[in-house]
Amino acid sequence: MHLLIPAAGMGRRMGSNRNKLLLSLLDRPLIAWTLEAADASREIRWIGLIGQPEDWPDFEAILAANPPSKPVQFIQGGSTRQESVYNGLQGLPPEATHVLIHDGARCLATPDLFDRCAESLRHCPGLIAAIPVKDTIKIVARDSQTIEQTPDRQQLWAAQTPQGFEVALLKQCHDRGKSLGWEVTDDAALFEKCDLPVQIVPGEESNLKVTTPMDLAIAEFILRQQRPELK
């Protein structure tokens, strides 16, 4: 299985003027934890790390400190996540038929989650890791801030990554999205716009996306619970 890790963003909501994936989590960069889990997956054979060239020396240092057992290739990112994944797809080896895409900021994903997604992808064209929504969700009018609707919580799932797809189909979706000017926040949305099915693979409650300083503190707490040797 081939894996793409978008890691080209900045840390504005984190209050940082650099790539947030280079910020420290228990004395290691965030992206180091993501790479460690991917490297420990029994299904993943190749990793494409999508980033901006100015971050590549830092990425190289991270890999040198903990050399992975699998090949890691740097791919230049775009100005948006969508552009970065598009570039990543072009950078896949020719033999790649299926790909997992995992946000670098979801640094607590486990090797087991990667493996379960990879195994499920053999039986469907597209999938996402997701967890059921526990909160009651309200749909609110933008202008009046008035509640318009309360959707049935039983049908709501919070999307995570990894997301996985057949490479040929995802490339077609990205090409169509590029030509039609679609702007989406994840690759599953492109599949949906192209009327292609996307299945759910149960995700992990701890697989949060580190976006704010509070997320960073929560991630540290979770890591200490999962890895007692870090205490």
CSV table of C-alpha atoms in Angstrom, one decimal:
chain,number,residue,atom,x,y,z
A,1,MET,CA,0.0,0.0,0.0
A,2,HIS,CA,1.2,3.5,-0.9
A,3,LEU,CA,0.7,6.4,1.5
A,4,LEU,CA,0.6,10.1,0.9
A,5,ILE,CA,1.0,12.5,3.9
A,6,PRO,CA,0.0,16.1,3.2
A,7,ALA,CA,2.4,18.2,5.4
A,8,ALA,CA,2.7,21.5,3.6
A,9,GLY,CA,0.5,23.8,5.7
A,10,MET,CA,1.3,26.6,8.1
A,11,GLY,CA,0.4,26.8,11.8
A,12,ARG,CA,-1.7,30.0,11.8
A,13,ARG,CA,-4.4,28.7,14.1
A,14,MET,CA,-1.6,27.3,16.3
A,15,GLY,CA,-0.2,30.8,16.5
A,16,SER,CA,3.0,29.8,14.7
A,17,ASN,CA,4.7,31.3,11.7
A,18,ARG,CA,6.2,28.0,10.6
A,19,ASN,CA,4.9,24.6,9.6
A,20,LYS,CA,3.0,23.3,12.7
A,21,LEU,CA,4.2,19.8,12.0
A,22,LEU,CA,7.6,20.9,13.1
A,23,LEU,CA,6.3,22.0,16.5
A,24,SER,CA,7.4,19.8,19.4
A,25,LEU,CA,5.2,17.1,21.0
A,26,LEU,CA,7.0,15.4,23.9
A,27,ASP,CA,10.4,16.5,22.5
A,28,ARG,CA,9.7,15.3,19.0
A,29,PRO,CA,8.2,17.1,16.0
A,30,LEU,CA,4.6,16.3,15.3
A,31,ILE,CA,5.4,14.8,12.0
A,32,ALA,CA,7.8,12.4,13.6
A,33,TRP,CA,4.9,10.7,15.4
A,34,THR,CA,2.9,10.4,12.2
A,35,LEU,CA,5.9,8.9,10.3
A,36,GLU,CA,6.6,6.5,13.2
A,37,ALA,CA,3.0,5.0,13.0
A,38,ALA,CA,3.1,4.8,9.2
A,39,ASP,CA,6.4,3.0,9.3
A,40,ALA,CA,5.1,0.5,11.9
A,41,SER,CA,2.2,-0.4,9.6
A,42,ARG,CA,2.5,-3.8,8.1
A,43,GLU,CA,0.5,-2.8,5.0
A,44,ILE,CA,2.3,0.4,4.0
A,45,ARG,CA,5.3,-0.1,1.7
A,46,TRP,CA,6.0,3.5,0.4
A,47,ILE,CA,5.5,6.9,1.9
A,48,GLY,CA,5.2,10.2,0.0
A,49,LEU,CA,5.7,13.2,2.3
A,50,ILE,CA,4.2,16.3,0.7
A,51,GLY,CA,5.7,19.6,1.9
A,52,GLN,CA,7.3,22.8,0.9
A,53,PRO,CA,11.0,22.8,-0.1
A,54,GLU,CA,11.9,25.2,2.8
A,55,ASP,CA,10.8,22.4,5.2
A,56,TRP,CA,12.7,19.6,3.5
A,57,PRO,CA,15.9,20.1,5.5
A,58,ASP,CA,13.9,19.7,8.7
A,59,PHE,CA,12.1,16.6,7.4
A,60,GLU,CA,15.5,15.1,6.4
A,61,ALA,CA,16.8,15.7,9.9
A,62,ILE,CA,13.7,14.0,11.4
A,63,LEU,CA,14.2,11.0,9.1
A,64,ALA,CA,17.9,10.9,9.9
A,65,ALA,CA,17.2,10.8,13.7
A,66,ASN,CA,14.8,7.9,13.3
A,67,PRO,CA,15.5,6.2,9.9
A,68,PRO,CA,12.4,4.5,8.6
A,69,SER,CA,12.3,1.0,7.3
A,70,LYS,CA,10.4,2.1,4.2
A,71,PRO,CA,11.2,4.5,1.4
A,72,VAL,CA,10.1,8.1,2.0
A,73,GLN,CA,9.9,10.5,-1.0
A,74,PHE,CA,9.5,14.2,-0.7
A,75,ILE,CA,6.9,15.8,-3.0
A,76,GLN,CA,6.4,19.5,-3.4
A,77,GLY,CA,3.1,20.7,-1.9
A,78,GLY,CA,0.7,23.3,-3.3
A,79,SER,CA,-1.0,26.3,-1.8
A,80,THR,CA,-4.0,24.3,-0.6
A,81,ARG,CA,-4.4,20.7,0.7
A,82,GLN,CA,-6.3,19.9,-2.5
A,83,GLU,CA,-3.4,21.1,-4.6
A,84,SER,CA,-0.9,19.2,-2.4
A,85,VAL,CA,-2.8,15.9,-2.8
A,86,TYR,CA,-3.0,16.5,-6.6
A,87,ASN,CA,0.8,16.9,-6.6
A,88,GLY,CA,1.2,13.8,-4.4
A,89,LEU,CA,-0.9,11.7,-6.8
A,90,GLN,CA,1.4,12.7,-9.7
A,91,GLY,CA,4.4,11.7,-7.6
A,92,LEU,CA,3.2,8.2,-6.9
A,93,PRO,CA,5.3,5.3,-8.4
A,94,PRO,CA,3.8,4.0,-11.6
A,95,GLU,CA,2.9,0.7,-10.0
A,96,ALA,CA,0.6,2.3,-7.4
A,97,THR,CA,-3.0,1.1,-7.7
A,98,HIS,CA,-4.3,2.1,-4.3
A,99,VAL,CA,-3.4,5.0,-2.0
A,100,LEU,CA,-4.0,6.0,1.6
A,101,ILE,CA,-4.0,9.8,2.3
A,102,HIS,CA,-3.3,10.8,5.9
A,103,ASP,CA,-3.0,14.3,7.3
A,104,GLY,CA,0.3,14.9,8.9
A,105,ALA,CA,-1.4,16.7,11.8
A,106,ARG,CA,-3.2,13.5,12.8
A,107,CYS,CA,-0.1,12.4,14.7
A,108,LEU,CA,-1.9,9.9,17.0
A,109,ALA,CA,-3.2,7.5,14.4
A,110,THR,CA,-2.1,4.0,15.1
A,111,PRO,CA,-0.5,1.4,12.8
A,112,ASP,CA,-3.6,-0.7,13.3
A,113,LEU,CA,-5.8,2.0,11.8
A,114,PHE,CA,-3.5,2.3,8.8
A,115,ASP,CA,-3.7,-1.5,8.4
A,116,ARG,CA,-7.5,-1.7,8.7
A,117,CYS,CA,-8.0,1.0,6.1
A,118,ALA,CA,-5.5,-0.7,3.7
A,119,GLU,CA,-7.3,-4.0,4.1
A,120,SER,CA,-10.7,-2.5,3.6
A,121,LEU,CA,-9.5,-0.6,0.5
A,122,ARG,CA,-9.1,-4.0,-1.3
A,123,HIS,CA,-12.9,-4.3,-1.4
A,124,CYS,CA,-14.1,-0.8,-2.3
A,125,PRO,CA,-13.1,2.1,-4.5
A,126,GLY,CA,-13.0,4.7,-1.7
A,127,LEU,CA,-13.2,4.9,2.1
A,128,ILE,CA,-12.5,7.2,5.0
A,129,ALA,CA,-11.8,6.6,8.7
A,130,ALA,CA,-14.6,8.2,10.7
A,131,ILE,CA,-16.2,8.1,14.1
A,132,PRO,CA,-19.9,8.6,15.1
A,133,VAL,CA,-20.8,12.2,16.2
A,134,LYS,CA,-21.6,12.3,20.0
A,135,ASP,CA,-22.7,15.9,20.2
A,136,THR,CA,-26.1,17.2,19.0
A,137,ILE,CA,-25.4,19.2,15.9
A,138,LYS,CA,-27.3,22.3,14.9
A,139,ILE,CA,-27.6,23.8,11.4
A,140,VAL,CA,-27.6,27.6,11.9
A,141,ALA,CA,-28.5,30.5,9.6
A,142,ARG,CA,-25.4,32.6,8.9
A,143,ASP,CA,-27.1,36.0,9.1
A,144,SER,CA,-29.4,35.5,12.0
A,145,GLN,CA,-27.5,32.9,14.0
A,146,THR,CA,-30.8,31.2,14.4
A,147,ILE,CA,-31.1,27.4,14.5
A,148,GLU,CA,-32.7,26.1,11.3
A,149,GLN,CA,-32.4,22.3,11.8
A,150,THR,CA,-31.2,19.6,14.1
A,151,PRO,CA,-30.1,16.6,12.0
A,152,ASP,CA,-30.4,13.1,13.3
A,153,ARG,CA,-27.2,12.4,15.1
A,154,GLN,CA,-27.4,8.7,14.3
A,155,GLN,CA,-26.6,9.5,10.7
A,156,LEU,CA,-23.7,11.9,11.4
A,157,TRP,CA,-20.0,10.8,11.4
A,158,ALA,CA,-16.9,12.9,11.9
A,159,ALA,CA,-14.5,12.4,9.1
A,160,GLN,CA,-10.9,11.5,9.9
A,161,THR,CA,-7.9,10.3,7.9
A,162,PRO,CA,-6.6,8.0,6.5
A,163,GLN,CA,-8.8,8.2,3.5
A,164,GLY,CA,-8.1,5.6,0.8
A,165,PHE,CA,-8.9,5.3,-2.9
A,166,GLU,CA,-8.2,3.6,-6.2
A,167,VAL,CA,-5.5,5.8,-7.7
A,168,ALA,CA,-6.9,5.9,-11.2
A,169,LEU,CA,-10.3,7.0,-9.9
A,170,LEU,CA,-8.9,9.6,-7.5
A,171,LYS,CA,-6.8,11.1,-10.3
A,172,GLN,CA,-9.9,11.4,-12.5
A,173,CYS,CA,-11.8,13.1,-9.7
A,174,HIS,CA,-8.9,15.6,-9.1
A,175,ASP,CA,-8.6,16.3,-12.8
A,176,ARG,CA,-12.3,17.0,-13.0
A,177,GLY,CA,-12.3,19.1,-9.8
A,178,LYS,CA,-9.4,21.1,-11.2
A,179,SER,CA,-11.1,21.8,-14.5
A,180,LEU,CA,-14.4,22.7,-12.9
A,181,GLY,CA,-13.0,24.8,-10.1
A,182,TRP,CA,-14.2,22.7,-7.2
A,183,GLU,CA,-12.8,23.5,-3.8
A,184,VAL,CA,-13.1,20.7,-1.3
A,185,THR,CA,-11.6,20.0,2.2
A,186,ASP,CA,-11.0,16.3,1.7
A,187,ASP,CA,-10.6,13.8,-1.1
A,188,ALA,CA,-13.8,12.0,-0.2
A,189,ALA,CA,-15.8,15.1,-1.2
A,190,LEU,CA,-14.3,14.9,-4.7
A,191,PHE,CA,-15.4,11.2,-4.9
A,192,GLU,CA,-18.9,12.3,-3.7
A,193,LYS,CA,-19.1,15.1,-6.3
A,194,CYS,CA,-18.2,12.5,-9.0
A,195,ASP,CA,-21.0,10.2,-7.7
A,196,LEU,CA,-18.6,7.5,-6.6
A,197,PRO,CA,-19.2,5.5,-3.4
A,198,VAL,CA,-17.2,6.1,-0.2
A,199,GLN,CA,-17.4,3.7,2.7
A,200,ILE,CA,-16.7,4.2,6.4
A,201,VAL,CA,-14.0,2.4,8.3
A,202,PRO,CA,-14.3,2.9,12.1
A,203,GLY,CA,-11.7,5.4,13.2
A,204,GLU,CA,-10.2,6.1,16.6
A,205,GLU,CA,-11.4,8.5,19.2
A,206,SER,CA,-7.8,9.5,19.9
A,207,ASN,CA,-7.1,10.3,16.2
A,208,LEU,CA,-7.5,14.0,16.6
A,209,LYS,CA,-6.2,16.6,14.2
A,210,VAL,CA,-3.7,18.9,16.0
A,211,THR,CA,-4.8,22.4,14.9
A,212,THR,CA,-4.7,24.6,18.0
A,213,PRO,CA,-2.6,24.9,21.2
A,214,MET,CA,-5.4,23.1,23.1
A,215,ASP,CA,-5.2,20.2,20.6
A,216,LEU,CA,-1.4,20.0,21.3
A,217,ALA,CA,-2.0,19.7,25.0
A,218,ILE,CA,-4.7,17.0,24.5
A,219,ALA,CA,-2.3,15.1,22.1
A,220,GLU,CA,0.4,15.1,24.8
A,221,PHE,CA,-2.0,13.7,27.4
A,222,ILE,CA,-3.2,11.0,25.0
A,223,LEU,CA,0.4,10.0,24.1
A,224,ARG,CA,1.3,9.7,27.8
A,225,GLN,CA,-1.7,7.4,28.4
A,226,GLN,CA,-0.9,5.3,25.3
A,227,ARG,CA,2.8,5.2,25.9
A,228,PRO,CA,3.5,4.7,29.6
A,229,GLU,CA,7.3,4.7,29.0
A,230,LEU,CA,7.0,8.4,28.1
A,231,LYS,CA,5.8,9.4,31.5
